[in-house]
Each structure stands twice: as C-alpha cells, then as structure tokens.
Amino acid sequence: LGFGPEVFTAHRSNFAGLPQVLVANGLIGADVILADLGVSSMQLDDPGRGFSTKFEGPLDMRMNPQRGQPASALLARIRPEALAQLLEANADEPAAARLSVVLAGRNFASTLELVRSIRATISTQRKEDSDLTVRRVFQALRIAVNEEFSALETFLRNLPAGLNPGGRVAILTFHSGEDRRVKQAFAAGWREGVYAEI
C-alpha cells in the first residue's frame, strides 16, 4: 500500500538540511521532529560500499559515493596524531595512539586488509575486545568520511528554529559521540529557555 505524496514526501538530505526541507514544503516549522541517527543496514551489509568488517570490499564508507573522499584516501593522507584524535573523538577508542601509528599514511586496498592490520596491532586483546576495536575504528572512519558530527551539530543548532511553538523533538542516538552532543545541546537549550521538559 504505502503512502501517497499528500501524506509522505521524501527528500534526499542529511540532518543539516532541515531548514531547506522545511522551506521546500512551505513550512515555517514542524510540530514533531524525530531524528533517527542510525545508519542503514542495507548499506552496511553491502560489501561494495566498504562498511563491512566481515566481507571483502573497497575501503570506501561514503553514504553518498558521489561526494567526498573514501576512507582509503583519508587513511592514506592523515598523520598519526590526527588519526589518534579522530579515533578518540569519533569512537572513544582506548587504543587510538597505538593504532594511529600503524594505520596512518598507509594505502589499504580493502576493508579486510584494514581489519587484519587492526587485529595485528592489538593481537594481545581477547577476540571479543578486538572485535569491538575493529568496529570502533570503522565507526570513527565512517563518521569522519561522511562528516556526520558536523551535520548533527548543524541540525542541533537549527532545531529550535525548525520547531513550532509547543513542538516536540525526539532524537535516537546509537553511540557516545552522538549522545554527548545531543544531551549537551538539549541541556544548553533548557538553560536558555528554548526547551522545556515534558
């Protein structure tokens, strides 16, 4: 069945595009805004997109393959200090300093080549811990490649103006980096009288 255009309209954008989407629909604000910060499992499960830690694929990770640079290019040009900061800021990775020395400035041909290099660097970790480290490194790179935190921060700045008086907002976060930014924005808005608890 689905919904017709009178009920549902899709716009290709990220969260930073909220003001433009509202204007395109002739809206000053919205009564309800729900932001789901999760990523699409259809993209993650496609080895050709470069997100998978389990299947061979190009080390890409771009949500929009026509924009920006792939993760392989980021790793090839980044310096160890910058990579360590990226791994800490985007994924709270405890082994960031050790990993950055090995991974920065290298050309990785595939996702699994990167996985093998990560595992070799932290070979003393238990399997469960090394699995978490691999996922955190991939998360950190994906966030950087897609400028996800920049889009989220722009969305959070634009959010009050995008809500009608008395409007409601809910944001689903999936890791500490997102959660921190959302909570800080809501706390600041509450202190400034922009938001109220319900």
GROMACS .gro file of C-alpha atoms in nm:
model
  198
    1LEU     CA    1   0.000   0.000   0.000
    2GLY     CA    2   0.236   0.276   0.116
    3PHE     CA    3   0.163   0.646   0.144
    4GLY     CA    4   0.084   0.896  -0.128
    5PRO     CA    5   0.260   1.235  -0.168
    6GLU     CA    6  -0.020   1.406   0.025
    7VAL     CA    7   0.091   1.214   0.335
    8PHE     CA    8   0.463   1.148   0.288
    9THR     CA    9   0.736   1.329   0.094
   10ALA     CA   10   1.095   1.205   0.085
   11HIS     CA   11   1.389   1.445   0.048
   12ARG     CA   12   1.747   1.335  -0.012
   13SER     CA   13   1.940   1.526   0.251
   14ASN     CA   14   2.120   1.485   0.579
   15PHE     CA   15   2.019   1.636   0.912
   16ALA     CA   16   2.194   1.965   0.835
   17GLY     CA   17   1.939   2.022   0.558
   18LEU     CA   18   1.640   2.064   0.794
   19PRO     CA   19   1.581   2.436   0.714
   20GLN     CA   20   1.587   2.372   0.339
   21VAL     CA   21   1.348   2.076   0.368
   22LEU     CA   22   1.102   2.285   0.570
   23VAL     CA   23   1.117   2.569   0.315
   24ALA     CA   24   1.074   2.324   0.024
   25ASN     CA   25   0.749   2.209   0.185
   26GLY     CA   26   0.625   2.560   0.261
   27LEU     CA   27   0.664   2.514   0.635
   28ILE     CA   28   0.790   2.762   0.892
   29GLY     CA   29   0.832   2.487   1.150
   30ALA     CA   30   0.724   2.138   1.244
   31ASP     CA   31   0.504   2.016   1.529
   32VAL     CA   32   0.712   1.698   1.570
   33ILE     CA   33   1.069   1.620   1.467
   34LEU     CA   34   1.205   1.268   1.507
   35ALA     CA   35   1.572   1.221   1.417
   36ASP     CA   36   1.698   0.863   1.392
   37LEU     CA   37   2.079   0.886   1.383
   38GLY     CA   38   2.124   0.519   1.295
   39VAL     CA   39   2.274   0.405   0.967
   40SER     CA   40   2.104   0.188   0.707
   41SER     CA   41   2.172  -0.185   0.743
   42MET     CA   42   2.125  -0.215   0.365
   43GLN     CA   43   2.434   0.000   0.319
   44LEU     CA   44   2.631  -0.169   0.597
   45ASP     CA   45   2.554  -0.517   0.463
   46ASP     CA   46   2.663  -0.438   0.106
   47PRO     CA   47   3.035  -0.531   0.075
   48GLY     CA   48   3.069  -0.299  -0.223
   49ARG     CA   49   3.000   0.006  -0.004
   50GLY     CA   50   3.305  -0.054   0.216
   51PHE     CA   51   3.140  -0.053   0.561
   52SER     CA   52   3.165  -0.425   0.635
   53THR     CA   53   3.421  -0.564   0.879
   54LYS     CA   54   3.336  -0.920   0.770
   55PHE     CA   55   3.338  -0.913   0.389
   56GLU     CA   56   3.598  -0.805   0.135
   57GLY     CA   57   3.519  -0.474  -0.033
   58PRO     CA   58   3.669  -0.140  -0.128
   59LEU     CA   59   3.753   0.075   0.173
   60ASP     CA   60   3.501   0.347   0.087
   61MET     CA   61   3.237   0.409   0.361
   62ARG     CA   62   3.074   0.708   0.189
   63MET     CA   63   2.698   0.727   0.234
   64ASN     CA   64   2.685   0.916  -0.096
   65PRO     CA   65   2.953   0.768  -0.325
   66GLN     CA   66   2.940   1.082  -0.542
   67ARG     CA   67   3.056   1.310  -0.259
   68GLY     CA   68   3.375   1.343  -0.061
   69GLN     CA   69   3.668   1.107  -0.032
   70PRO     CA   70   3.667   0.736   0.056
   71ALA     CA   71   3.808   0.608   0.384
   72SER     CA   72   4.111   0.468   0.198
   73ALA     CA   73   4.207   0.822   0.086
   74LEU     CA   74   4.157   0.959   0.437
   75LEU     CA   75   4.388   0.696   0.587
   76ALA     CA   76   4.649   0.743   0.314
   77ARG     CA   77   4.688   1.117   0.382
   78ILE     CA   78   4.624   1.151   0.758
   79ARG     CA   79   4.905   1.195   1.010
   80PRO     CA   80   4.924   0.968   1.320
   81GLU     CA   81   4.840   1.248   1.567
   82ALA     CA   82   4.531   1.349   1.371
   83LEU     CA   83   4.417   0.987   1.336
   84ALA     CA   84   4.457   0.929   1.710
   85GLN     CA   85   4.237   1.235   1.777
   86LEU     CA   86   3.981   1.113   1.523
   87LEU     CA   87   3.963   0.764   1.679
   88GLU     CA   88   3.919   0.910   2.026
   89ALA     CA   89   3.667   1.179   1.929
   90ASN     CA   90   3.454   0.963   1.698
   91ALA     CA   91   3.461   0.631   1.880
   92ASP     CA   92   3.625   0.667   2.225
   93GLU     CA   93   3.885   0.412   2.111
   94PRO     CA   94   4.121   0.322   2.401
   95ALA     CA   95   4.400   0.201   2.168
   96ALA     CA   96   4.385   0.511   1.948
   97ALA     CA   97   4.750   0.612   1.992
   98ARG     CA   98   4.884   0.263   1.919
   99LEU     CA   99   4.657   0.209   1.619
  100SER     CA  100   4.721   0.551   1.465
  101VAL     CA  101   5.096   0.489   1.437
  102VAL     CA  102   5.031   0.173   1.234
  103LEU     CA  103   4.732   0.284   1.025
  104ALA     CA  104   4.805   0.648   0.938
  105GLY     CA  105   4.960   0.719   0.599
  106ARG     CA  106   4.901   0.369   0.464
  107ASN     CA  107   4.722   0.262   0.148
  108PHE     CA  108   4.464  -0.004   0.227
  109ALA     CA  109   4.318  -0.178  -0.075
  110SER     CA  110   4.021  -0.330   0.104
  111THR     CA  111   3.812  -0.347   0.419
  112LEU     CA  112   3.959  -0.681   0.524
  113GLU     CA  113   4.316  -0.558   0.477
  114LEU     CA  114   4.236  -0.284   0.729
  115VAL     CA  115   4.072  -0.536   0.963
  116ARG     CA  116   4.382  -0.759   0.952
  117SER     CA  117   4.609  -0.463   1.027
  118ILE     CA  118   4.395  -0.356   1.324
  119ARG     CA  119   4.390  -0.708   1.466
  120ALA     CA  120   4.768  -0.747   1.423
  121THR     CA  121   4.824  -0.422   1.611
  122ILE     CA  122   4.611  -0.531   1.908
  123SER     CA  123   4.693  -0.901   1.891
  124THR     CA  124   4.715  -0.929   2.270
  125GLN     CA  125   4.346  -0.846   2.312
  126ARG     CA  126   4.079  -1.109   2.362
  127LYS     CA  127   3.872  -1.185   2.050
  128GLU     CA  128   3.568  -1.003   2.190
  129ASP     CA  129   3.777  -0.694   2.267
  130SER     CA  130   3.949  -0.693   1.929
  131ASP     CA  131   3.607  -0.723   1.758
  132LEU     CA  132   3.498  -0.409   1.945
  133THR     CA  133   3.816  -0.227   1.846
  134VAL     CA  134   3.765  -0.314   1.478
  135ARG     CA  135   3.406  -0.187   1.493
  136ARG     CA  136   3.512   0.134   1.669
  137VAL     CA  137   3.780   0.209   1.408
  138PHE     CA  138   3.532   0.155   1.126
  139GLN     CA  139   3.276   0.372   1.308
  140ALA     CA  140   3.530   0.652   1.357
  141LEU     CA  141   3.631   0.646   0.990
  142ARG     CA  142   3.271   0.635   0.869
  143ILE     CA  143   3.181   0.937   1.084
  144ALA     CA  144   3.481   1.131   0.952
  145VAL     CA  145   3.427   1.041   0.586
  146ASN     CA  146   3.060   1.143   0.599
  147GLU     CA  147   3.110   1.444   0.830
  148GLU     CA  148   2.834   1.303   1.049
  149PHE     CA  149   2.912   1.508   1.359
  150SER     CA  150   2.924   1.829   1.158
  151ALA     CA  151   2.579   1.751   1.012
  152LEU     CA  152   2.446   1.662   1.359
  153GLU     CA  153   2.581   1.981   1.516
  154THR     CA  154   2.428   2.193   1.237
  155PHE     CA  155   2.096   2.011   1.288
  156LEU     CA  156   2.108   2.076   1.663
  157ARG     CA  157   2.179   2.449   1.606
  158ASN     CA  158   1.889   2.476   1.356
  159LEU     CA  159   1.648   2.260   1.557
  160PRO     CA  160   1.485   2.529   1.778
  161ALA     CA  161   1.401   2.746   1.475
  162GLY     CA  162   1.260   2.440   1.297
  163LEU     CA  163   1.006   2.364   1.569
  164ASN     CA  164   0.668   2.532   1.602
  165PRO     CA  165   0.585   2.673   1.950
  166GLY     CA  166   0.498   2.377   2.170
  167GLY     CA  167   0.657   2.137   1.920
  168ARG     CA  168   0.816   1.813   2.031
  169VAL     CA  169   1.150   1.660   1.934
  170ALA     CA  170   1.300   1.316   1.991
  171ILE     CA  171   1.645   1.204   1.879
  172LEU     CA  172   1.759   0.841   1.870
  173THR     CA  173   2.133   0.810   1.928
  174PHE     CA  174   2.345   0.498   1.894
  175HIS     CA  175   2.687   0.576   2.040
  176SER     CA  176   2.851   0.805   2.293
  177GLY     CA  177   2.968   1.069   2.044
  178GLU     CA  178   2.614   1.133   1.923
  179ASP     CA  179   2.464   1.102   2.269
  180ARG     CA  180   2.705   1.358   2.418
  181ARG     CA  181   2.633   1.619   2.151
  182VAL     CA  182   2.255   1.577   2.174
  183LYS     CA  183   2.248   1.593   2.555
  184GLN     CA  184   2.474   1.900   2.561
  185ALA     CA  185   2.254   2.079   2.305
  186PHE     CA  186   1.936   1.997   2.495
  187ALA     CA  187   2.089   2.100   2.830
  188ALA     CA  188   2.205   2.433   2.684
  189GLY     CA  189   1.864   2.492   2.523
  190TRP     CA  190   1.688   2.412   2.850
  191ARG     CA  191   1.911   2.656   3.043
  192GLU     CA  192   1.839   2.927   2.784
  193GLY     CA  193   1.465   2.866   2.798
  194VAL     CA  194   1.448   2.732   2.442
  195TYR     CA  195   1.336   2.386   2.553
  196ALA     CA  196   1.110   2.266   2.833
  197GLU     CA  197   1.082   1.922   2.989
  198ILE     CA  198   0.754   1.737   2.941
   0.00000   0.00000   0.00000
